[in-house]
């Protein structure tokens, strides 16, 4: 799925979270969204998922303006969000959380095949499938949240801070899983505080500052850019 944002603005009452954001994510590519706390990364993903109304501009997916589509309609169109904080159903098993991700689909062989795909992607989740979500570790919960999004058969996957709070080894597993999903042809928009991780998984990068797009470019170029290195990659 090709994603286009045209002069997008978003406000929470008096607070401007996004202004004049214009960017394109080409079909089948991964784009990193980086920037400091509060730069607007989550707001961007939530707006695309239909969880926040726009104050200005438009969002277009494969040529269709999303303005009139609510979140469920966007999921049916192929847009799935793995939200910051995971937002699992705590009293449901990992497996049932994953099945909940397929709520727009008819139960059947295709859903069972995708469940197997998620377990192949995250073998640890297969072992923990019967556990209540609230009893999963942070890493397992993150896998479950991403798996739940995958269960809706997305063509555009929005990942909000998938590495947040994870142990370094688990971050590596997560990165490999995201790369596998991306290699299957899904367009991925990856918002991360871990800028290096996000840029290393992406073809393009978008740097946000106070709700505005400060820089866009090839991920490899941003990874080698002195200003970006100093501001977002913790290097002198
Ligand atoms: P973080 O990494 O902390 O999630 P972010 O880059 O994702 O940061 P957003 O969460 O999108 O940034 O926040 C953008 C701006 O909007 C910030 O100034 C934030 O304080 C504000 N904001 C976010 N959500 C709300 C809300 N529900 N009500 C009011 N202001 C909000």
Coordinates of N, CA and C and ligand atoms in Angstrom, one line a residue:
X1 N 0.8 -1.2 0.0 CA 0.0 0.0 0.0 C 0.9 1.3 0.0
X2 N 0.5 2.2 -0.8 CA 1.2 3.5 -0.9 C 0.5 4.5 0.0
X3 N 1.3 5.2 0.8 CA 0.7 6.1 1.8 C 1.2 7.5 1.4
X4 N 0.2 8.5 1.4 CA 0.6 9.9 1.2 C -0.1 10.8 2.2
X5 N 0.7 11.6 2.8 CA 0.2 12.6 3.7 C 0.4 14.0 3.1
X6 N -0.7 14.8 3.0 CA -0.6 16.1 2.4 C -1.0 17.2 3.4
X7 N 0.0 17.9 3.8 CA -0.2 19.1 4.7 C -1.0 18.7 5.9
X8 N -0.7 17.6 6.6 CA -1.5 17.2 7.7 C -1.2 18.0 9.0
X9 N -2.3 18.4 9.6 CA -2.2 19.0 10.9 C -3.1 18.3 11.9
X10 N -2.7 18.3 13.2 CA -3.5 17.6 14.2 C -3.3 18.4 15.5
X11 N -4.4 18.6 16.2 CA -4.4 19.4 17.4 C -5.1 18.6 18.5
X12 N -4.6 18.8 19.8 CA -5.4 18.4 21.0 C -5.8 19.7 21.7
X13 N -7.0 20.1 21.4 CA -7.4 21.4 22.0 C -6.4 22.5 21.6
X14 N -5.8 23.2 22.5 CA -4.8 24.2 22.2 C -3.4 23.7 21.8
X15 N -3.2 22.4 22.0 CA -1.8 21.9 21.7 C -1.8 21.4 20.2
X16 N -0.8 22.0 19.5 CA -0.6 21.5 18.1 C 0.4 20.4 18.2
X17 N -0.1 19.2 17.7 CA 0.8 18.0 17.8 C 1.5 17.8 16.4
X18 N 0.8 18.1 15.3 CA 1.4 18.0 14.0 C 1.0 19.2 13.2
X19 N 2.0 19.8 12.4 CA 1.6 20.8 11.5 C 2.3 20.7 10.2
X20 N 1.5 20.8 9.1 CA 2.0 20.8 7.7 C 2.9 19.6 7.4
X21 N 2.4 18.4 7.7 CA 3.3 17.2 7.5 C 2.9 16.7 6.1
X22 N 3.9 16.7 5.2 CA 3.7 16.1 3.9 C 4.8 15.1 3.6
X23 N 4.4 13.8 3.4 CA 5.3 12.8 3.1 C 4.7 11.7 2.4
X24 N 5.5 10.8 1.7 CA 5.0 9.7 1.0 C 5.8 8.4 1.4
X25 N 5.1 7.3 1.6 CA 5.7 6.0 1.8 C 5.4 5.1 0.6
X26 N 6.4 4.7 -0.2 CA 6.1 3.9 -1.3 C 5.7 2.5 -1.0
X27 N 4.9 1.9 -1.8 CA 4.4 0.5 -1.6 C 5.6 -0.4 -1.3
X28 N 5.4 -1.2 -0.2 CA 6.4 -2.3 0.1 C 7.7 -1.8 0.7
X29 N 7.8 -0.5 1.0 CA 9.0 0.0 1.7 C 8.7 0.2 3.2
X30 N 9.8 0.4 3.9 CA 9.8 0.7 5.3 C 10.3 2.1 5.5
X31 N 9.5 2.9 6.3 CA 9.9 4.3 6.6 C 10.0 4.4 8.1
X32 N 11.1 5.0 8.5 CA 11.3 5.3 9.9 C 10.8 6.7 10.3
X33 N 10.1 6.8 11.4 CA 9.7 8.1 11.9 C 10.5 8.3 13.3
X34 N 11.4 9.3 13.3 CA 12.2 9.5 14.5 C 12.0 10.9 15.0
X35 N 12.4 11.1 16.2 CA 12.3 12.4 16.8 C 12.2 12.3 18.4
X36 N 12.4 13.4 19.1 CA 12.4 13.3 20.5 C 11.0 13.0 21.1
X37 N 10.9 12.8 22.3 CA 9.7 12.7 23.0 C 8.8 13.8 22.7
X38 N 7.5 13.5 22.4 CA 6.6 14.6 22.1 C 6.7 15.3 20.8
X39 N 7.5 14.7 19.9 CA 7.7 15.3 18.6 C 6.5 15.1 17.7
X40 N 5.7 14.1 18.0 CA 4.4 13.9 17.3 C 4.4 12.5 16.6
X41 N 5.3 11.6 16.9 CA 5.3 10.3 16.2 C 4.1 9.5 16.5
X42 N 3.7 9.4 17.7 CA 2.4 8.6 18.0 C 1.2 9.3 17.4
X43 N 1.2 10.6 17.4 CA 0.0 11.3 16.8 C -0.1 11.0 15.4
X44 N 1.1 11.0 14.7 CA 1.1 10.7 13.3 C 0.5 9.3 13.0
X45 N 0.9 8.3 13.7 CA 0.4 6.9 13.5 C -1.0 6.8 13.9
X46 N -1.4 7.5 15.0 CA -2.8 7.4 15.4 C -3.8 8.1 14.4
X47 N -3.3 9.2 13.8 CA -4.1 9.9 12.7 C -4.3 9.0 11.5
X48 N -3.2 8.3 11.1 CA -3.3 7.4 10.0 C -4.3 6.2 10.3
X49 N -4.3 5.7 11.5 CA -5.1 4.6 11.9 C -6.6 5.1 12.1
X50 N -6.8 6.4 12.1 CA -8.2 6.9 12.3 C -8.6 7.1 13.7
X51 N -7.6 7.2 14.6 CA -7.9 7.3 16.0 C -7.9 8.8 16.5
X52 N -7.4 9.7 15.6 CA -7.4 11.1 15.9 C -7.9 11.8 14.7
X53 N -8.8 12.8 14.8 CA -9.2 13.5 13.6 C -8.2 14.5 13.2
X54 N -8.1 14.8 11.9 CA -7.2 15.8 11.4 C -7.7 17.2 11.6
X55 N -6.8 18.2 11.9 CA -7.2 19.6 11.9 C -7.0 20.2 10.5
X56 N -6.2 19.6 9.7 CA -5.9 20.1 8.3 C -5.3 19.0 7.5
X57 N -5.4 19.1 6.2 CA -4.7 18.2 5.3 C -5.5 16.9 5.0
X58 N -4.8 16.0 4.3 CA -5.4 14.7 4.0 C -4.4 13.6 4.0
X59 N -5.0 12.4 4.3 CA -4.2 11.2 4.2 C -4.8 10.3 3.2
X60 N -4.0 9.8 2.3 CA -4.4 9.0 1.1 C -3.7 7.7 1.1
X61 N -4.5 6.6 0.9 CA -3.9 5.3 0.9 C -4.3 4.6 -0.4
X62 N -3.3 4.3 -1.2 CA -3.5 3.7 -2.6 C -4.5 4.6 -3.3
X63 N -4.4 5.9 -3.3 CA -5.2 6.8 -4.0 C -6.5 7.1 -3.3
X64 N -6.9 6.5 -2.2 CA -8.2 6.8 -1.6 C -8.0 7.7 -0.4
X65 N -8.7 8.8 -0.4 CA -8.7 9.7 0.8 C -9.4 9.0 2.0
X66 N -8.7 9.0 3.1 CA -9.2 8.2 4.3 C -10.2 9.0 5.1
X67 N -10.4 10.3 4.8 CA -11.1 11.2 5.6 C -12.4 10.6 6.2
X68 N -13.2 9.9 5.3 CA -14.5 9.5 5.8 C -14.5 8.1 6.4
X69 N -13.3 7.5 6.5 CA -13.2 6.1 7.0 C -12.9 6.1 8.5
X70 N -13.7 5.4 9.3 CA -13.3 5.2 10.7 C -12.3 4.1 10.8
X71 N -11.9 3.9 12.1 CA -10.7 2.9 12.3 C -11.0 1.5 11.7
X72 N -12.2 1.1 12.0 CA -12.6 -0.3 11.5 C -12.5 -0.4 9.9
X73 N -13.0 0.7 9.3 CA -13.0 0.7 7.8 C -11.5 0.7 7.3
X74 N -10.7 1.4 8.1 CA -9.2 1.5 7.7 C -8.6 0.1 7.9
X75 N -9.0 -0.6 8.9 CA -8.4 -1.9 9.1 C -8.9 -2.8 8.0
X76 N -10.1 -2.7 7.6 CA -10.6 -3.5 6.4 C -9.9 -3.2 5.1
X77 N -9.5 -1.9 5.0 CA -8.7 -1.5 3.9 C -7.3 -2.0 3.9
X78 N -6.8 -2.4 5.1 CA -5.4 -3.0 5.2 C -4.5 -2.1 6.0
X79 N -5.0 -1.3 6.9 CA -4.1 -0.5 7.7 C -4.2 -0.9 9.2
X80 N -3.1 -1.4 9.8 CA -3.1 -1.9 11.1 C -2.1 -1.2 12.0
X81 N -2.5 -0.9 13.2 CA -1.6 -0.2 14.2 C -1.3 -1.1 15.3
X82 N 0.0 -1.2 15.6 CA 0.5 -1.8 16.9 C 0.8 -0.6 17.8
X83 N -0.1 -0.4 18.8 CA 0.0 0.9 19.5 C 1.1 1.0 20.5
X84 N 1.6 2.2 20.9 CA 2.5 2.3 22.0 C 1.8 1.8 23.2
X85 N 2.6 1.1 24.1 CA 2.0 0.6 25.3 C 1.2 -0.7 25.1
X86 N 1.2 -1.2 23.9 CA 0.7 -2.5 23.5 C -0.8 -2.7 23.5
X87 N -1.4 -2.2 24.6 CA -2.9 -2.2 24.6 C -3.5 -3.6 24.4
X88 N -3.0 -4.6 25.0 CA -3.6 -6.0 24.9 C -4.8 -6.1 25.7
X89 N -5.6 -7.1 25.5 CA -6.7 -7.5 26.4 C -6.1 -8.3 27.5
X90 N -5.9 -7.7 28.7 CA -5.0 -8.4 29.8 C -5.6 -9.7 30.3
X91 N -6.9 -9.9 30.3 CA -7.5 -11.1 30.8 C -7.8 -12.1 29.8
X92 N -7.3 -11.9 28.6 CA -7.4 -12.9 27.5 C -6.1 -13.5 27.2
X93 N -6.1 -14.8 26.7 CA -4.8 -15.4 26.4 C -4.1 -14.7 25.3
X94 N -2.8 -15.1 25.1 CA -2.1 -14.5 24.0 C -2.7 -14.9 22.7
X95 N -3.1 -16.2 22.6 CA -3.8 -16.7 21.3 C -5.1 -15.9 21.1
X96 N -5.9 -15.7 22.1 CA -7.1 -15.0 21.9 C -6.9 -13.5 21.5
X97 N -5.8 -12.9 22.0 CA -5.5 -11.6 21.6 C -5.1 -11.6 20.1
X98 N -4.4 -12.6 19.7 CA -4.0 -12.6 18.3 C -5.3 -12.8 17.4
X99 N -6.2 -13.7 17.9 CA -7.4 -14.0 17.1 C -8.2 -12.7 17.0
X100 N -8.2 -11.9 18.1 CA -9.0 -10.6 18.1 C -8.5 -9.7 17.0
X101 N -7.2 -9.8 16.6 CA -6.7 -9.0 15.5 C -7.4 -9.3 14.2
X102 N -8.0 -10.5 14.1 CA -8.6 -10.9 12.9 C -10.1 -10.7 12.9
X103 N -10.6 -9.7 13.7 CA -12.0 -9.6 13.9 C -12.8 -9.1 12.7
X104 N -12.1 -8.5 11.7 CA -12.8 -8.1 10.5 C -12.8 -9.2 9.5
X105 N -12.2 -10.4 9.8 CA -12.1 -11.4 8.8 C -13.0 -12.6 9.2
X106 N -13.4 -13.4 8.2 CA -14.1 -14.6 8.5 C -13.2 -15.7 9.0
X107 N -13.6 -16.3 10.1 CA -12.8 -17.4 10.7 C -12.6 -18.5 9.6
X108 N -11.5 -19.1 9.5 CA -11.3 -20.1 8.5 C -9.8 -20.4 8.3
X109 N -9.5 -21.2 7.3 CA -8.1 -21.6 7.1 C -7.1 -20.5 6.9
X110 N -7.5 -19.4 6.3 CA -6.6 -18.3 6.1 C -6.2 -17.6 7.4
X111 N -7.2 -17.5 8.3 CA -6.8 -17.0 9.6 C -5.9 -17.9 10.4
X112 N -6.2 -19.2 10.3 CA -5.4 -20.2 11.0 C -4.0 -20.2 10.4
X113 N -3.9 -20.0 9.1 CA -2.5 -20.0 8.5 C -1.8 -18.7 9.0
X114 N -2.5 -17.6 9.1 CA -1.8 -16.4 9.6 C -1.4 -16.5 11.1
X115 N -2.2 -17.2 11.9 CA -1.8 -17.5 13.3 C -0.5 -18.3 13.3
X116 N -0.4 -19.3 12.5 CA 0.8 -20.1 12.4 C 2.0 -19.2 11.9
X117 N 1.7 -18.3 11.0 CA 2.8 -17.4 10.6 C 3.3 -16.5 11.7
X118 N 2.3 -16.0 12.6 CA 2.8 -15.2 13.7 C 3.6 -16.0 14.7
X119 N 3.2 -17.3 14.9 CA 4.0 -18.1 15.8 C 5.4 -18.5 15.2
X120 N 5.5 -18.5 13.8 CA 6.8 -18.7 13.2 C 7.6 -17.5 13.4
X121 N 7.0 -16.3 13.2 CA 7.7 -15.0 13.4 C 8.2 -14.9 14.8
X122 N 7.4 -15.3 15.8 CA 7.7 -15.1 17.2 C 7.5 -16.5 17.9
X123 N 8.5 -17.3 17.8 CA 8.4 -18.7 18.4 C 8.1 -18.6 19.9
X124 N 8.6 -17.6 20.6 CA 8.4 -17.5 22.0 C 6.9 -17.3 22.3
X125 N 6.2 -16.7 21.4 CA 4.8 -16.4 21.6 C 4.0 -17.8 21.4
X126 N 4.5 -18.6 20.6 CA 3.9 -19.9 20.4 C 3.9 -20.7 21.7
X127 N 5.1 -20.6 22.4 CA 5.2 -21.3 23.7 C 4.3 -20.7 24.7
X128 N 4.0 -19.4 24.6 CA 3.2 -18.7 25.6 C 1.8 -18.5 25.2
X129 N 1.3 -19.2 24.2 CA 0.0 -18.9 23.6 C -1.2 -19.0 24.6
X130 N -1.1 -19.9 25.6 CA -2.2 -20.1 26.5 C -2.1 -19.2 27.7
X131 N -1.0 -18.4 27.8 CA -0.9 -17.5 29.0 C -1.8 -16.3 28.8
X132 N -2.3 -15.8 29.9 CA -3.0 -14.5 29.9 C -2.0 -13.4 29.5
X133 N -2.5 -12.5 28.7 CA -1.6 -11.4 28.2 C -1.0 -10.7 29.4
X134 N -1.7 -10.5 30.5 CA -1.1 -9.7 31.6 C 0.1 -10.5 32.3
X135 N 0.2 -11.8 32.0 CA 1.3 -12.5 32.6 C 2.5 -12.7 31.6
X136 N 2.4 -12.1 30.5 CA 3.5 -12.1 29.5 C 4.5 -11.1 29.9
X137 N 5.8 -11.4 29.6 CA 6.8 -10.4 29.8 C 6.6 -9.2 28.8
X138 N 7.4 -8.1 29.0 CA 7.2 -7.0 28.2 C 7.5 -7.3 26.7
X139 N 8.5 -8.1 26.5 CA 8.9 -8.5 25.1 C 7.8 -9.3 24.5
X140 N 7.3 -10.3 25.3 CA 6.2 -11.1 24.8 C 4.9 -10.3 24.5
X141 N 4.7 -9.3 25.3 CA 3.5 -8.5 25.1 C 3.7 -7.7 23.8
X142 N 4.9 -7.2 23.5 CA 5.2 -6.5 22.3 C 5.0 -7.4 21.1
X143 N 5.5 -8.6 21.2 CA 5.3 -9.5 20.1 C 3.8 -9.8 19.8
X144 N 3.1 -9.9 20.9 CA 1.6 -10.2 20.8 C 0.9 -9.0 20.1
X145 N 1.3 -7.8 20.5 CA 0.7 -6.6 19.9 C 1.0 -6.5 18.4
X146 N 2.2 -6.8 18.0 CA 2.5 -6.8 16.6 C 1.8 -7.9 15.9
X147 N 1.8 -9.1 16.5 CA 1.2 -10.3 15.9 C -0.3 -10.0 15.7
X148 N -0.9 -9.3 16.7 CA -2.4 -9.0 16.6 C -2.6 -8.1 15.4
X149 N -1.7 -7.1 15.2 CA -1.9 -6.3 14.0 C -1.7 -7.1 12.7
X150 N -0.7 -8.0 12.7 CA -0.5 -8.8 11.5 C -1.7 -9.7 11.2
X151 N -2.5 -10.1 12.2 CA -3.6 -10.9 12.0 C -4.8 -10.3 11.2
X152 N -4.7 -8.9 11.1 CA -5.7 -8.3 10.3 C -5.3 -8.3 8.8
X153 N -4.2 -8.9 8.4 CA -3.7 -9.0 7.1 C -3.4 -7.6 6.5
X154 N -2.6 -6.8 7.2 CA -2.4 -5.5 6.8 C -1.5 -5.4 5.5
X155 N -1.8 -4.3 4.8 CA -0.9 -3.9 3.7 C -0.1 -2.7 4.1
X156 N -0.5 -2.1 5.2 CA 0.3 -1.0 5.8 C 0.3 -1.2 7.3
X157 N 1.5 -1.5 7.8 CA 1.6 -1.8 9.3 C 2.3 -0.6 10.0
X158 N 1.6 0.0 11.0 CA 2.0 1.1 11.7 C 2.6 0.6 13.1
X159 N 3.8 0.7 13.3 CA 4.4 0.2 14.6 C 4.9 1.4 15.4
X160 N 4.3 1.5 16.6 CA 4.6 2.6 17.5 C 5.6 2.1 18.6
X161 N 6.8 2.5 18.6 CA 7.8 2.2 19.6 C 7.9 0.7 19.9
X162 N 8.1 -0.2 18.9 CA 8.2 -1.6 19.2 C 9.3 -2.0 20.1
X163 N 10.4 -1.2 20.1 CA 11.6 -1.6 20.9 C 11.5 -1.1 22.4
X164 N 10.5 -0.3 22.7 CA 10.5 0.4 24.0 C 10.5 -0.6 25.2
X165 N 11.5 -0.4 26.0 CA 11.6 -1.2 27.2 C 12.0 -2.7 27.1
X166 N 12.5 -3.0 25.9 CA 12.9 -4.4 25.7 C 14.4 -4.6 25.9
X167 N 14.7 -5.8 26.4 CA 16.1 -6.2 26.6 C 16.8 -6.2 25.3
X168 N 18.1 -5.9 25.2 CA 18.8 -5.8 23.9 C 18.7 -7.1 23.1
X169 N 18.7 -8.2 23.7 CA 18.6 -9.5 22.9 C 17.2 -9.5 22.2
X170 N 16.2 -9.1 23.0 CA 14.8 -9.2 22.5 C 14.6 -8.1 21.4
X171 N 15.3 -7.0 21.5 CA 15.3 -6.0 20.5 C 15.8 -6.6 19.1
X172 N 16.8 -7.4 19.2 CA 17.3 -8.0 18.0 C 16.3 -9.0 17.4
X173 N 15.6 -9.7 18.2 CA 14.6 -10.7 17.7 C 13.5 -9.8 17.0
X174 N 13.1 -8.7 17.7 CA 12.0 -7.9 17.2 C 12.4 -7.3 15.9
X175 N 13.7 -6.8 15.8 CA 14.1 -6.3 14.5 C 14.0 -7.3 13.4
X176 N 14.5 -8.5 13.6 CA 14.4 -9.6 12.6 C 13.0 -9.8 12.2
X177 N 12.1 -9.8 13.2 CA 10.7 -10.1 12.9 C 10.1 -9.0 12.0
X178 N 10.4 -7.7 12.3 CA 9.9 -6.6 11.5 C 10.5 -6.7 10.1
X179 N 11.8 -7.0 10.0 CA 12.4 -7.2 8.7 C 11.7 -8.3 7.8
X180 N 11.3 -9.4 8.5 CA 10.6 -10.5 7.8 C 9.2 -10.0 7.3
X181 N 8.5 -9.3 8.2 CA 7.2 -8.8 7.8 C 7.4 -7.8 6.6
X182 N 8.4 -6.9 6.7 CA 8.6 -6.0 5.6 C 8.9 -6.7 4.3
X183 N 9.7 -7.8 4.4 CA 10.1 -8.5 3.2 C 9.0 -9.2 2.5
X184 N 7.9 -9.4 3.3 CA 6.7 -10.0 2.6 C 5.9 -9.1 1.8
X185 N 6.3 -7.8 1.7 CA 5.7 -6.8 0.8 C 4.8 -5.8 1.5
X186 N 4.7 -5.9 2.8 CA 3.9 -5.0 3.6 C 4.6 -3.7 3.7
X187 N 3.9 -2.6 3.5 CA 4.5 -1.2 3.8 C 4.5 -1.0 5.3
X188 N 5.6 -0.5 5.8 CA 5.8 -0.4 7.3 C 6.2 1.1 7.6
X189 N 5.5 1.6 8.6 CA 5.8 2.9 9.1 C 6.2 2.7 10.6
X190 N 7.5 2.9 10.9 CA 8.1 2.5 12.1 C 8.5 3.7 13.0
X191 N 7.7 4.0 14.0 CA 8.0 5.2 14.9 C 8.9 4.6 16.1
X192 N 10.0 5.3 16.3 CA 11.0 4.7 17.3 C 11.7 5.9 18.0
X193 N 12.0 5.7 19.3 CA 13.0 6.5 20.0 C 14.3 6.0 19.6
X194 N 14.4 4.7 19.4 CA 15.7 4.1 19.0 C 15.9 4.3 17.5
X195 N 16.5 5.5 17.2 CA 16.6 6.0 15.9 C 17.5 5.1 15.0
X196 N 18.6 4.6 15.6 CA 19.5 3.8 14.8 C 18.8 2.5 14.4
X197 N 18.1 1.9 15.3 CA 17.3 0.7 14.9 C 16.4 1.0 13.8
X198 N 15.6 2.0 14.0 CA 14.5 2.3 13.0 C 15.2 2.6 11.6
X199 N 16.2 3.4 11.6 CA 16.9 3.8 10.3 C 17.5 2.5 9.7
X200 N 18.0 1.6 10.5 CA 18.7 0.4 10.0 C 17.7 -0.5 9.3
X201 N 16.4 -0.4 9.7 CA 15.4 -1.3 9.1 C 14.7 -0.6 7.9
X202 N 14.9 0.7 7.8 CA 14.1 1.4 6.8 C 14.9 1.8 5.6
X203 N 14.1 2.1 4.5 CA 14.8 2.7 3.3 C 14.8 4.2 3.4
X204 N 13.7 4.8 4.0 CA 13.7 6.2 4.1 C 13.4 6.6 5.6
X205 N 13.8 7.8 6.0 CA 13.6 8.2 7.3 C 13.0 9.6 7.3
X206 N 12.2 9.9 8.4 CA 11.5 11.2 8.5 C 11.8 11.6 10.0
X207 N 12.4 12.8 10.1 CA 12.8 13.3 11.4 C 11.8 14.4 11.8
X208 N 11.1 14.2 13.0 CA 10.1 15.1 13.4 C 10.7 16.0 14.6
X209 N 10.4 17.3 14.5 CA 10.7 18.2 15.6 C 9.5 19.0 15.9
X210 N 9.0 18.9 17.1 CA 7.8 19.7 17.6 C 6.7 19.7 16.6
X211 N 6.4 18.5 16.1 CA 5.2 18.3 15.2 C 5.4 18.6 13.8
X212 N 6.6 19.1 13.4 CA 7.0 19.4 12.0 C 8.0 18.4 11.5
X213 N 7.9 18.2 10.2 CA 8.9 17.3 9.5 C 10.1 18.1 9.3
X214 N 11.2 17.8 10.1 CA 12.4 18.6 10.0 C 13.3 18.1 8.9
X215 N 13.4 16.8 8.6 CA 14.2 16.3 7.6 C 13.6 15.0 7.1
X216 N 13.7 14.7 5.8 CA 13.4 13.5 5.2 C 14.5 13.0 4.2
X217 N 14.7 11.8 4.1 CA 15.7 11.3 3.2 C 16.0 9.8 3.3
X218 N 16.9 9.4 2.4 CA 17.3 7.9 2.5 C 17.8 7.6 3.9
X219 N 17.4 6.5 4.5 CA 17.8 6.1 5.8 C 19.3 6.1 6.0
X220 N 19.9 5.5 4.9 CA 21.4 5.4 5.0 C 22.1 6.8 5.1
X221 N 21.5 7.8 4.4 CA 22.1 9.1 4.5 C 21.8 9.7 5.9
X222 N 20.7 9.5 6.4 CA 20.4 10.1 7.8 C 21.3 9.4 8.8
X223 N 21.6 8.2 8.6 CA 22.5 7.5 9.6 C 23.9 8.0 9.5
X224 N 24.2 8.6 8.4 CA 25.6 9.2 8.3 C 25.6 10.7 8.3
X225 N 24.5 11.3 8.7 CA 24.4 12.8 8.8 C 24.8 13.3 10.2
X226 N 25.8 14.1 10.2 CA 26.3 14.6 11.5 C 25.3 15.2 12.4
X227 N 24.4 16.1 11.8 CA 23.4 16.7 12.7 C 22.4 15.7 13.3
X228 N 22.0 14.7 12.4 CA 21.1 13.7 12.9 C 21.8 12.8 13.9
X229 N 23.0 12.5 13.7 CA 23.8 11.7 14.6 C 23.8 12.4 16.0
X230 N 24.1 13.7 16.0 CA 24.3 14.4 17.3 C 22.9 14.5 18.0
X231 N 21.9 14.8 17.2 CA 20.6 15.1 17.8 C 19.8 13.9 18.2
X232 N 19.9 12.8 17.4 CA 19.0 11.7 17.6 C 19.7 10.3 17.9
X233 N 21.0 10.3 17.6 CA 21.7 9.0 17.8 C 22.7 9.1 18.9
X234 N 22.7 10.1 19.7 CA 23.5 10.2 20.9 C 25.0 10.2 20.7
X235 N 25.4 10.8 19.5 CA 26.8 10.8 19.2 C 27.3 12.2 19.2
X236 N 28.6 12.3 19.6 CA 29.2 13.7 19.6 C 29.7 14.1 18.2
Ligands
LIG1 P1 6.3 9.9 22.7 O1 7.5 9.2 22.2 O2 6.4 10.5 24.0 O3 5.0 9.1 22.5 P2 5.6 11.3 20.3 O4 6.7 11.8 19.4 O5 4.9 10.1 19.9 O6 6.2 11.2 21.7 P3 3.0 12.5 20.6 O7 2.7 11.5 21.6 O8 2.4 12.4 19.3 O9 4.6 12.5 20.4 O10 2.7 14.0 21.2 C1 2.8 15.2 20.4 C2 2.4 16.3 21.2 O11 1.0 16.2 21.5 C3 3.1 16.5 22.6 O12 3.2 17.8 22.8 C4 2.1 15.8 23.5 O13 2.3 16.3 24.8 C5 0.8 16.2 22.9 N1 -0.3 15.2 23.2 C6 -0.3 13.9 22.8 N2 -1.4 13.3 23.2 C7 -2.2 14.3 23.8 C8 -3.5 14.3 24.3 N3 -4.3 13.2 24.3 N4 -4.0 15.5 24.8 C9 -3.2 16.6 24.8 N5 -2.0 16.7 24.3 C10 -1.5 15.5 23.8

